[in-house]
Amino acid sequence: MTELLTSAQMRAIEQAAMETGAVTGLELMERAGAGVVAAIESEWPDMAPGRAVVLCGPGNNGGDGFVIARLLHGAGWQVEVYLLGDPARLPADAAETCRRWQEIGSIDNAELLPQHHGYDPESNLCFAGEPVLFIDALFGTGLTRPVEGEMALFLSDVRDHCAGRTVAVDVPSGLCADSGRALGEGNPLGIAGRYDLTVTFHRAKTGHVTLEGAGVSGALRLVGIGLDEAQWDFNWSGLATSADKVAKWLGGAGPRDPSLPVAGSRLAKTIHAHKYDHGHALVLSGPPGQGGAARLAARGALRVGAGLVTVGCPLRAVSEHAVHLNAIMVRGLDGTHGLAEMLEDPRFNALCLGPGLGLGPATGGLVKAALAAKRGTVLDADALSRFQRDPDVLFRMLHKDVVLTPHAGEFARLFPDIAARLSKAADIGPAYSKLDATRDAAARAGCVVLFKGPDTVVADPKGRTTCVPALYDREAPWLATAGAGDVLAGIITGLLARGESAKQAAQKGAFLHIEAARSFGPGLIAEDLPDELPKVFRALGL
């Protein structure tokens, strides 16, 4: 389990540690600076000492920068240090690291840095042809206002044109650590190049894995600075408010809950189990010629371990499905009346509607009948878009065992005001984040919402939120292929059939979906995802 922290939570953790006397602020600063230098050496072991430029801000992030400068100097680098602000106004710990640096080097005014290095906003030249290690220790997680003017343009150009390596300390300057959004109207951060390396401390921040954060952070490296929550009586519940939530990569029904591993008991079959002990999933399909998406979902449900899977389809589409399916059963049904008859069998305990279902009036009726049955239900694709004209009609029918799986376009159609707020330029931080948006959507819908993307977020109506990103070392760009979302819907449905709660099924399904793509690699098409799951399970020790 990896926690994603907000900037406020990180400050509270540091404060709690210092109040117990376990560590001082200066010790944390020294450890952070040493961790950055170690990360640089690990990332580029063959890089010989040369010229380094360290840009320090007016707070504790700048204090880290002075430590980095001192350690680089000791390793043979020619170091230039620039400070944004007045040295006399630095916080106490940062002032001490500044003093230690000044014993061996000088400090220049950061506002003069662009001119010192021949920066011309018109020609976008900065360090052109000049190898340099550039360290951005300007603002870090404490930034609440935009980086503006020539400094913003200069930082943008450094990322685009620096001939050496660029490193951000904790968070790239200009990025909101809580949302992953660039602060300020027209801020070039969102469209400019990225840093080569971002080094953060103790835990990754939510902004590293949502929206623009991953795009500008480059390689993300996590450095421990000796903050072990077990060493003091830290009040997690005091931080787990609806507005300031710890997000989990996996698991996480609450701040004190243990990790909920994918290799959980519900995924492991026993020798005494019967197929019906593992649930019967029903995937509804649309008219002839549109059944491929439902078959993909059905195969995902079967491969993830549902005991039985049936594709329910219009009578005239039965033969089409029968040609393609063997272990998956096919049943023709006559509209909503036929679905209601099928659901008289309580062994159908998980439903999937949407993939290839169509946008006609029949889809609305099928969704209504399915939700009335109060089974675990995944609504995807057409089952969501069908209600775009009046989403409240859908929301009034939903219940706690439903999972909605919208991509960005579908999310905007169901929750237009929330999507508009998320897309609006962020003037101050902490900015409205994708975690906030998903949490608000789940509260409105009264069910679990899985907001898809490389920074997938899952939230339930109680505000419990999980991020399952396919970023950094878990990138899976091959998931950008037709039908991949249909397989995800099926995997979640299969987990619901196995007895997982709606939120558990959604977050575990998203994780397995990414792992299957990573296991297969380049050349992936949607049909490969279900058949890759057994390999994933073996790698997980199942």
XYZ file of C-alpha atoms in Angstrom:
542
model
C 0.000 0.000 0.000
C 1.320 3.447 -0.899
C -0.330 6.502 0.586
C -0.693 9.712 -1.352
C -0.589 12.738 0.918
C -1.817 16.292 0.583
C 0.538 19.130 1.491
C -1.406 19.728 4.726
C -1.068 16.100 5.733
C 2.661 16.141 5.059
C 3.089 19.231 7.211
C 1.076 17.620 10.007
C 3.223 14.475 9.886
C 6.411 16.524 10.106
C 5.003 18.641 12.932
C 3.897 15.574 14.886
C 7.378 14.082 14.610
C 9.075 17.285 15.728
C 6.716 17.814 18.678
C 7.693 14.433 20.113
C 11.363 15.298 19.855
C 11.988 12.367 17.515
C 13.544 14.695 14.966
C 14.222 18.399 14.466
C 13.245 20.485 11.501
C 16.890 21.036 10.649
C 17.535 17.287 10.674
C 14.610 16.745 8.293
C 16.021 19.428 5.996
C 19.480 17.869 5.998
C 18.027 14.425 5.290
C 15.899 15.795 2.457
C 18.839 17.516 0.799
C 21.021 14.426 1.159
C 18.206 12.323 -0.285
C 17.979 14.529 -3.370
C 21.708 14.286 -4.005
C 21.616 10.509 -3.533
C 18.677 10.271 -5.958
C 20.584 12.309 -8.555
C 23.612 10.057 -8.220
C 21.433 6.964 -8.492
C 19.516 8.276 -11.504
C 22.646 9.285 -13.434
C 25.558 7.248 -12.023
C 27.832 8.139 -14.956
C 27.280 11.898 -14.733
C 30.568 13.586 -13.837
C 30.567 16.647 -11.571
C 30.287 19.855 -13.573
C 28.288 23.039 -13.263
C 25.174 23.119 -11.085
C 22.609 25.885 -10.659
C 20.428 25.684 -7.542
C 17.357 27.918 -7.352
C 16.183 28.328 -3.733
C 12.831 29.675 -2.624
C 11.911 31.757 0.435
C 10.715 28.821 2.559
C 11.762 25.368 3.688
C 12.018 24.085 0.130
C 14.742 26.669 -0.353
C 16.369 25.348 2.815
C 16.566 21.928 1.171
C 18.201 23.639 -1.797
C 21.014 25.079 0.319
C 21.757 21.598 1.679
C 21.812 20.211 -1.873
C 24.165 22.971 -2.978
C 26.559 22.293 -0.089
C 26.629 18.541 -0.730
C 27.115 18.971 -4.475
C 29.980 21.359 -3.793
C 31.553 18.740 -1.552
C 31.253 16.213 -4.381
C 33.242 18.423 -6.751
C 30.496 20.404 -8.501
C 30.832 24.072 -9.425
C 27.671 25.364 -7.744
C 25.776 28.619 -8.264
C 23.009 29.399 -5.784
C 20.190 31.864 -6.401
C 17.644 32.861 -3.747
C 14.202 34.253 -4.466
C 13.613 36.631 -1.583
C 15.495 38.158 1.319
C 17.929 35.890 3.243
C 17.045 37.750 6.432
C 13.423 36.597 6.145
C 14.086 32.867 5.751
C 12.504 30.507 8.329
C 14.904 29.508 11.107
C 15.925 26.106 9.745
C 16.296 27.359 6.184
C 18.306 30.316 7.493
C 20.707 27.895 9.184
C 21.241 25.826 6.020
C 21.719 29.107 4.161
C 24.383 30.160 6.679
C 26.161 26.822 6.274
C 26.191 27.273 2.505
C 27.503 30.826 2.795
C 30.539 29.500 4.658
C 31.679 27.993 1.343
C 29.772 29.823 -1.388
C 27.828 32.930 -2.318
C 24.162 33.652 -3.015
C 22.790 35.720 -5.873
C 19.342 37.216 -6.326
C 17.118 34.735 -8.168
C 15.365 37.558 -9.989
C 18.653 38.168 -11.809
C 19.049 34.523 -12.802
C 17.417 34.840 -16.245
C 19.692 37.748 -17.175
C 22.786 36.024 -15.809
C 22.203 33.139 -18.170
C 21.332 35.093 -21.280
C 17.630 34.324 -21.144
C 15.651 36.029 -23.871
C 11.860 35.454 -23.704
C 11.643 36.134 -27.443
C 14.229 33.546 -28.500
C 13.654 31.043 -25.660
C 17.349 30.512 -25.039
C 18.530 29.286 -21.667
C 21.697 27.338 -20.910
C 21.770 26.692 -24.669
C 24.548 24.245 -25.463
C 25.757 24.537 -21.876
C 25.562 21.293 -19.831
C 24.278 22.135 -16.382
C 22.513 20.429 -13.520
C 19.526 22.644 -12.690
C 17.874 22.199 -9.276
C 14.441 23.767 -8.696
C 14.053 24.144 -4.918
C 11.806 27.152 -5.298
C 8.392 26.437 -3.752
C 7.657 22.727 -3.301
C 4.397 21.655 -1.668
C 3.738 25.013 -0.019
C 2.851 26.841 -3.224
C -0.604 28.449 -3.141
C -0.213 31.103 -5.848
C 0.976 31.084 -9.449
C 4.569 31.516 -10.508
C 4.237 34.501 -12.813
C 6.159 36.825 -15.059
C 9.639 36.260 -16.381
C 10.431 33.646 -13.722
C 7.582 31.428 -14.962
C 8.776 31.757 -18.551
C 12.336 31.082 -17.474
C 11.401 27.885 -15.605
C 9.379 26.743 -18.601
C 12.331 27.327 -20.893
C 14.719 25.497 -18.558
C 12.577 22.388 -18.873
C 12.465 22.695 -22.643
C 15.991 23.711 -23.552
C 18.433 23.028 -20.729
C 21.307 21.017 -22.197
C 21.870 19.186 -18.905
C 19.565 17.638 -16.313
C 16.658 19.294 -14.528
C 15.554 18.257 -11.037
C 12.534 19.420 -9.029
C 12.685 19.226 -5.231
C 9.442 17.777 -3.811
C 7.127 19.292 -6.471
C 7.859 21.163 -9.722
C 7.442 24.886 -9.091
C 4.089 26.101 -10.388
C 2.347 22.782 -9.717
C -0.311 22.451 -7.035
C 0.843 19.547 -4.848
C -2.738 18.599 -3.976
C -4.310 18.578 -7.422
C -1.597 18.153 -10.043
C -2.809 21.337 -11.698
C -0.779 24.290 -12.927
C -1.643 27.358 -10.878
C -2.595 30.509 -12.750
C -4.346 31.440 -15.972
C -2.091 30.691 -18.911
C 0.631 29.170 -16.730
C 3.094 27.559 -19.165
C 3.633 24.608 -16.828
C 0.825 22.597 -18.332
C 2.079 22.870 -21.908
C 5.835 23.073 -21.454
C 8.383 20.315 -21.213
C 8.918 18.357 -18.059
C 11.672 17.984 -15.493
C 13.942 14.989 -15.858
C 13.568 14.027 -12.194
C 11.360 14.956 -9.254
C 12.462 13.881 -5.779
C 9.797 13.949 -3.075
C 9.914 13.026 0.602
C 8.253 10.385 2.794
C 5.221 9.829 0.541
C 4.183 10.855 -2.955
C 1.726 13.737 -3.069
C -1.657 13.587 -4.776
C -0.488 16.138 -7.338
C 2.270 13.823 -8.540
C -0.232 11.329 -9.968
C -3.215 13.403 -11.106
C -3.868 15.631 -14.098
C -0.731 17.526 -15.231
C 1.458 16.380 -12.336
C 2.899 13.257 -13.912
C 3.418 15.036 -17.200
C 5.854 17.575 -15.745
C 7.477 15.593 -12.935
C 9.546 13.295 -15.140
C 10.869 10.329 -13.174
C 9.459 10.387 -9.631
C 11.703 9.191 -6.814
C 10.598 8.812 -3.204
C 13.131 9.547 -0.447
C 12.657 8.541 3.176
C 13.591 11.180 5.749
C 13.002 9.152 8.903
C 9.305 9.854 9.414
C 7.920 6.605 10.795
C 4.357 7.069 12.071
C 4.833 4.137 14.473
C 7.305 6.264 16.450
C 4.690 8.653 17.776
C 0.989 8.841 18.531
C -0.137 10.341 15.260
C -3.846 11.076 14.902
C -4.648 9.873 11.383
C -8.386 10.278 11.893
C -7.875 13.974 12.524
C -6.534 14.313 9.004
C -9.099 12.123 7.285
C -11.750 14.787 6.814
C -14.010 14.876 3.784
C -11.990 17.772 2.386
C -8.547 16.354 3.076
C -8.372 12.638 2.430
C -5.520 10.171 2.313
C -5.697 8.374 -1.038
C -4.433 4.858 -1.566
C -2.850 3.164 -4.546
C -4.558 -0.005 -3.386
C -7.082 -0.672 -0.676
C -7.955 1.918 1.873
C -11.456 1.913 3.339
C -10.123 4.382 5.906
C -6.919 5.952 7.189
C -6.298 3.249 9.807
C -7.378 0.314 7.646
C -4.655 -2.116 6.577
C -3.770 -2.635 2.961
C -6.306 -4.668 1.029
C -4.105 -6.757 -1.256
C -5.247 -7.930 -4.639
C -4.338 -11.450 -3.585
C -7.195 -11.370 -1.088
C -9.258 -14.299 0.117
C -12.096 -13.672 -2.310
C -9.769 -14.093 -5.277
C -8.399 -17.425 -4.081
C -10.604 -20.422 -4.880
C -10.690 -23.386 -2.522
C -10.834 -27.082 -3.373
C -14.316 -27.409 -1.850
C -15.859 -24.501 -3.774
C -18.681 -24.911 -6.295
C -18.914 -22.647 -9.335
C -21.950 -20.892 -7.888
C -19.906 -20.060 -4.796
C -18.022 -17.637 -7.027
C -21.042 -15.888 -8.434
C -22.898 -15.668 -11.725
C -22.255 -12.523 -13.774
C -24.691 -11.319 -16.424
C -23.422 -9.038 -19.193
C -26.084 -7.453 -21.383
C -25.416 -6.962 -25.079
C -26.948 -4.822 -27.786
C -28.268 -5.626 -31.249
C -26.507 -7.821 -33.859
C -23.225 -6.405 -35.058
C -22.533 -4.629 -31.750
C -21.795 -7.580 -29.524
C -18.005 -7.490 -29.447
C -17.825 -5.097 -26.492
C -20.112 -7.275 -24.366
C -18.071 -10.368 -25.209
C -14.900 -8.587 -24.115
C -16.537 -7.644 -20.826
C -17.846 -11.172 -20.330
C -14.423 -12.691 -20.868
C -12.935 -10.254 -18.377
C -15.520 -11.316 -15.790
C -14.811 -15.000 -16.374
C -11.030 -14.671 -16.271
C -11.084 -12.706 -13.017
C -12.841 -15.624 -11.384
C -16.622 -15.389 -11.654
C -17.982 -18.930 -11.406
C -20.330 -18.474 -14.346
C -20.843 -15.732 -16.917
C -23.810 -15.265 -19.221
C -24.249 -12.831 -22.082
C -27.854 -11.694 -22.287
C -28.802 -10.368 -25.715
C -31.724 -9.714 -28.049
C -33.066 -12.951 -29.519
C -31.863 -12.049 -32.980
C -28.265 -11.726 -31.716
C -28.019 -15.146 -30.055
C -26.453 -16.896 -33.021
C -23.794 -14.194 -33.403
C -22.667 -14.640 -29.801
C -22.914 -18.421 -29.920
C -20.367 -18.536 -32.740
C -17.787 -16.745 -30.563
C -18.428 -18.062 -27.041
C -17.854 -21.427 -25.394
C -17.298 -21.226 -21.632
C -19.500 -18.134 -21.560
C -23.211 -18.883 -21.885
C -25.664 -17.015 -24.092
C -29.328 -16.325 -23.377
C -31.741 -14.437 -25.537
C -34.087 -12.088 -23.756
C -37.088 -10.063 -24.803
C -36.310 -6.552 -23.574
C -36.961 -5.429 -20.012
C -39.560 -8.154 -19.461
C -37.028 -10.828 -20.374
C -34.393 -9.273 -18.114
C -36.825 -9.180 -15.205
C -37.554 -12.878 -15.730
C -33.831 -13.727 -15.771
C -33.265 -11.816 -12.567
C -35.864 -13.873 -10.766
C -32.936 -16.283 -10.442
C -31.037 -14.918 -7.421
C -27.854 -16.643 -8.549
C -27.327 -13.782 -11.031
C -25.559 -11.623 -8.470
C -23.617 -9.177 -10.661
C -24.663 -7.264 -13.769
C -22.820 -5.292 -16.438
C -24.638 -2.898 -18.742
C -23.237 -0.524 -21.307
C -20.581 -2.042 -23.567
C -22.180 -2.156 -27.017
C -25.653 -1.824 -25.538
C -26.702 1.049 -27.797
C -28.214 4.454 -27.093
C -31.814 3.679 -27.987
C -34.804 3.782 -25.631
C -34.381 0.087 -24.813
C -31.144 0.838 -22.975
C -32.884 3.116 -20.498
C -35.451 0.426 -19.745
C -32.818 -2.259 -19.251
C -30.851 -0.043 -16.877
C -34.002 0.668 -14.868
C -34.856 -3.044 -14.615
C -31.298 -3.964 -13.666
C -31.059 -1.347 -10.932
C -34.443 -2.322 -9.520
C -33.027 -5.798 -8.867
C -30.547 -4.328 -6.333
C -27.601 -6.488 -7.448
C -23.997 -5.466 -7.796
C -24.026 -3.542 -11.086
C -21.480 -1.915 -13.369
C -22.759 0.842 -15.650
C -20.384 1.775 -18.447
C -20.357 3.402 -21.880
C -23.848 3.491 -23.438
C -25.564 2.859 -20.095
C -24.105 6.198 -18.964
C -24.413 8.191 -22.171
C -28.081 7.235 -22.493
C -28.842 9.543 -19.542
C -26.757 12.535 -20.595
C -29.819 14.724 -21.234
C -31.084 14.283 -17.671
C -28.540 12.562 -15.395
C -30.812 13.012 -12.379
C -33.095 10.337 -13.830
C -30.223 7.898 -13.503
C -29.091 9.150 -10.096
C -32.537 8.560 -8.601
C -32.284 4.867 -9.512
C -28.751 4.171 -8.301
C -27.846 2.341 -5.094
C -24.671 1.676 -3.091
C -23.766 -1.539 -4.957
C -23.422 0.239 -8.319
C -20.145 1.222 -9.985
C -20.128 3.942 -12.654
C -17.048 3.847 -14.906
C -16.978 7.071 -16.961
C -14.071 8.341 -19.005
C -13.571 12.108 -19.113
C -16.207 12.718 -21.810
C -18.845 10.599 -20.090
C -18.012 12.198 -16.747
C -18.617 15.640 -18.240
C -21.968 14.526 -19.615
C -23.140 13.117 -16.273
C -21.599 15.763 -14.011
C -21.244 18.888 -16.198
C -20.838 21.378 -13.341
C -18.215 19.257 -11.569
C -16.306 18.736 -14.807
C -16.437 22.479 -15.525
C -14.988 23.248 -12.116
C -12.216 20.720 -12.678
C -11.306 22.198 -16.063
C -11.404 25.826 -14.898
C -8.014 27.493 -14.474
C -6.734 27.205 -10.909
C -5.885 30.622 -9.477
C -4.827 29.559 -5.990
C -3.924 26.352 -4.202
C -4.912 23.891 -2.961
C -6.776 23.648 -6.260
C -9.825 21.525 -7.023
C -8.484 18.098 -7.944
C -9.601 14.992 -9.781
C -9.897 13.318 -6.375
C -12.231 16.095 -5.248
C -14.259 15.832 -8.453
C -14.659 12.054 -8.204
C -15.572 12.310 -4.535
C -18.232 14.931 -5.286
C -19.598 12.838 -8.158
C -19.893 9.753 -5.953
C -21.701 11.738 -3.276
C -24.185 13.063 -5.829
C -24.755 9.707 -7.515
C -24.961 7.778 -4.256
C -22.698 5.026 -5.572
C -19.083 4.258 -6.449
C -17.595 6.292 -9.298
C -14.462 5.167 -11.152
C -13.180 8.155 -13.133
C -10.969 6.589 -15.802
C -7.669 7.810 -17.137
C -3.964 7.217 -16.575
C -4.711 8.753 -13.158
C -7.821 6.648 -12.449
C -9.642 7.689 -9.274
C -12.238 5.645 -7.382
C -14.548 7.173 -4.773
C -17.575 6.024 -2.807
C -20.462 8.128 -1.435
C -18.797 8.369 1.998
C -15.832 10.223 0.507
C -13.345 7.362 0.677
C -11.059 7.836 -2.275
C -8.432 5.742 -4.028
C -6.053 6.619 -6.843
C -4.927 3.750 -9.080
C -2.532 5.421 -11.512
C -0.849 3.903 -14.541
C 2.061 6.317 -14.277
C 5.816 6.419 -13.729
C 7.039 2.853 -13.136
C 3.499 1.540 -13.757
C 2.866 3.240 -17.088
C 0.658 1.255 -19.444
C 0.178 3.373 -22.587
C -1.015 0.292 -24.475
C -4.367 0.604 -22.672
C -5.250 3.351 -25.147
C -6.868 0.781 -27.434
C -10.461 0.083 -28.449
C -12.271 -2.226 -26.061
C -9.910 -1.888 -23.094
C -12.588 -0.102 -21.081
C -15.081 -2.871 -21.838
C -12.681 -5.419 -20.361
C -12.290 -3.254 -17.255
C -16.065 -3.155 -16.813
C -16.131 -6.941 -17.070
C -13.311 -7.430 -14.576
C -15.124 -5.258 -12.041
C -18.340 -7.194 -12.673
C -16.539 -10.483 -12.105
C -15.162 -9.203 -8.802
C -18.659 -8.132 -7.757
C -19.829 -11.643 -8.558
C -17.025 -12.982 -6.340
C -18.442 -11.006 -3.420
C -16.284 -7.887 -3.395
C -17.891 -4.626 -2.344
C -18.460 -2.068 -5.064
C -15.444 0.043 -4.076
C -13.156 -2.945 -3.602
C -14.195 -4.369 -6.957
C -13.583 -1.038 -8.684
C -10.134 -0.364 -7.244
C -8.899 -3.955 -7.499
C -10.299 -4.202 -11.007
C -8.448 -1.053 -12.054
C -5.222 -2.405 -10.577
C -5.538 -5.786 -12.311
C -6.422 -4.054 -15.592
C -3.162 -2.077 -15.463
C -1.125 -5.105 -14.410
C -2.480 -7.163 -17.302
C -1.502 -4.423 -19.756
C 1.961 -4.106 -18.246
C 2.418 -7.861 -18.307
C 1.557 -8.088 -21.999
C 3.364 -4.932 -23.120
C 3.489 -3.294 -26.563
C 1.161 -4.645 -29.226
C -1.666 -5.130 -26.731
C -5.238 -5.258 -27.997
C -8.293 -5.572 -25.805
C -8.692 -9.307 -26.447
C -5.304 -9.884 -24.818
C -6.227 -8.396 -21.451
C -8.458 -11.177 -20.035
C -6.072 -13.898 -21.134
C -3.147 -12.126 -19.459
C -4.837 -12.212 -16.045
C -3.684 -15.755 -15.137
C -0.080 -14.630 -15.572
C -0.782 -11.632 -13.341
C -2.311 -13.867 -10.686
C 0.725 -16.126 -10.692
C 3.003 -13.107 -10.302
C 0.887 -12.061 -7.306
C 1.335 -15.476 -5.730
C -2.191 -16.791 -6.250
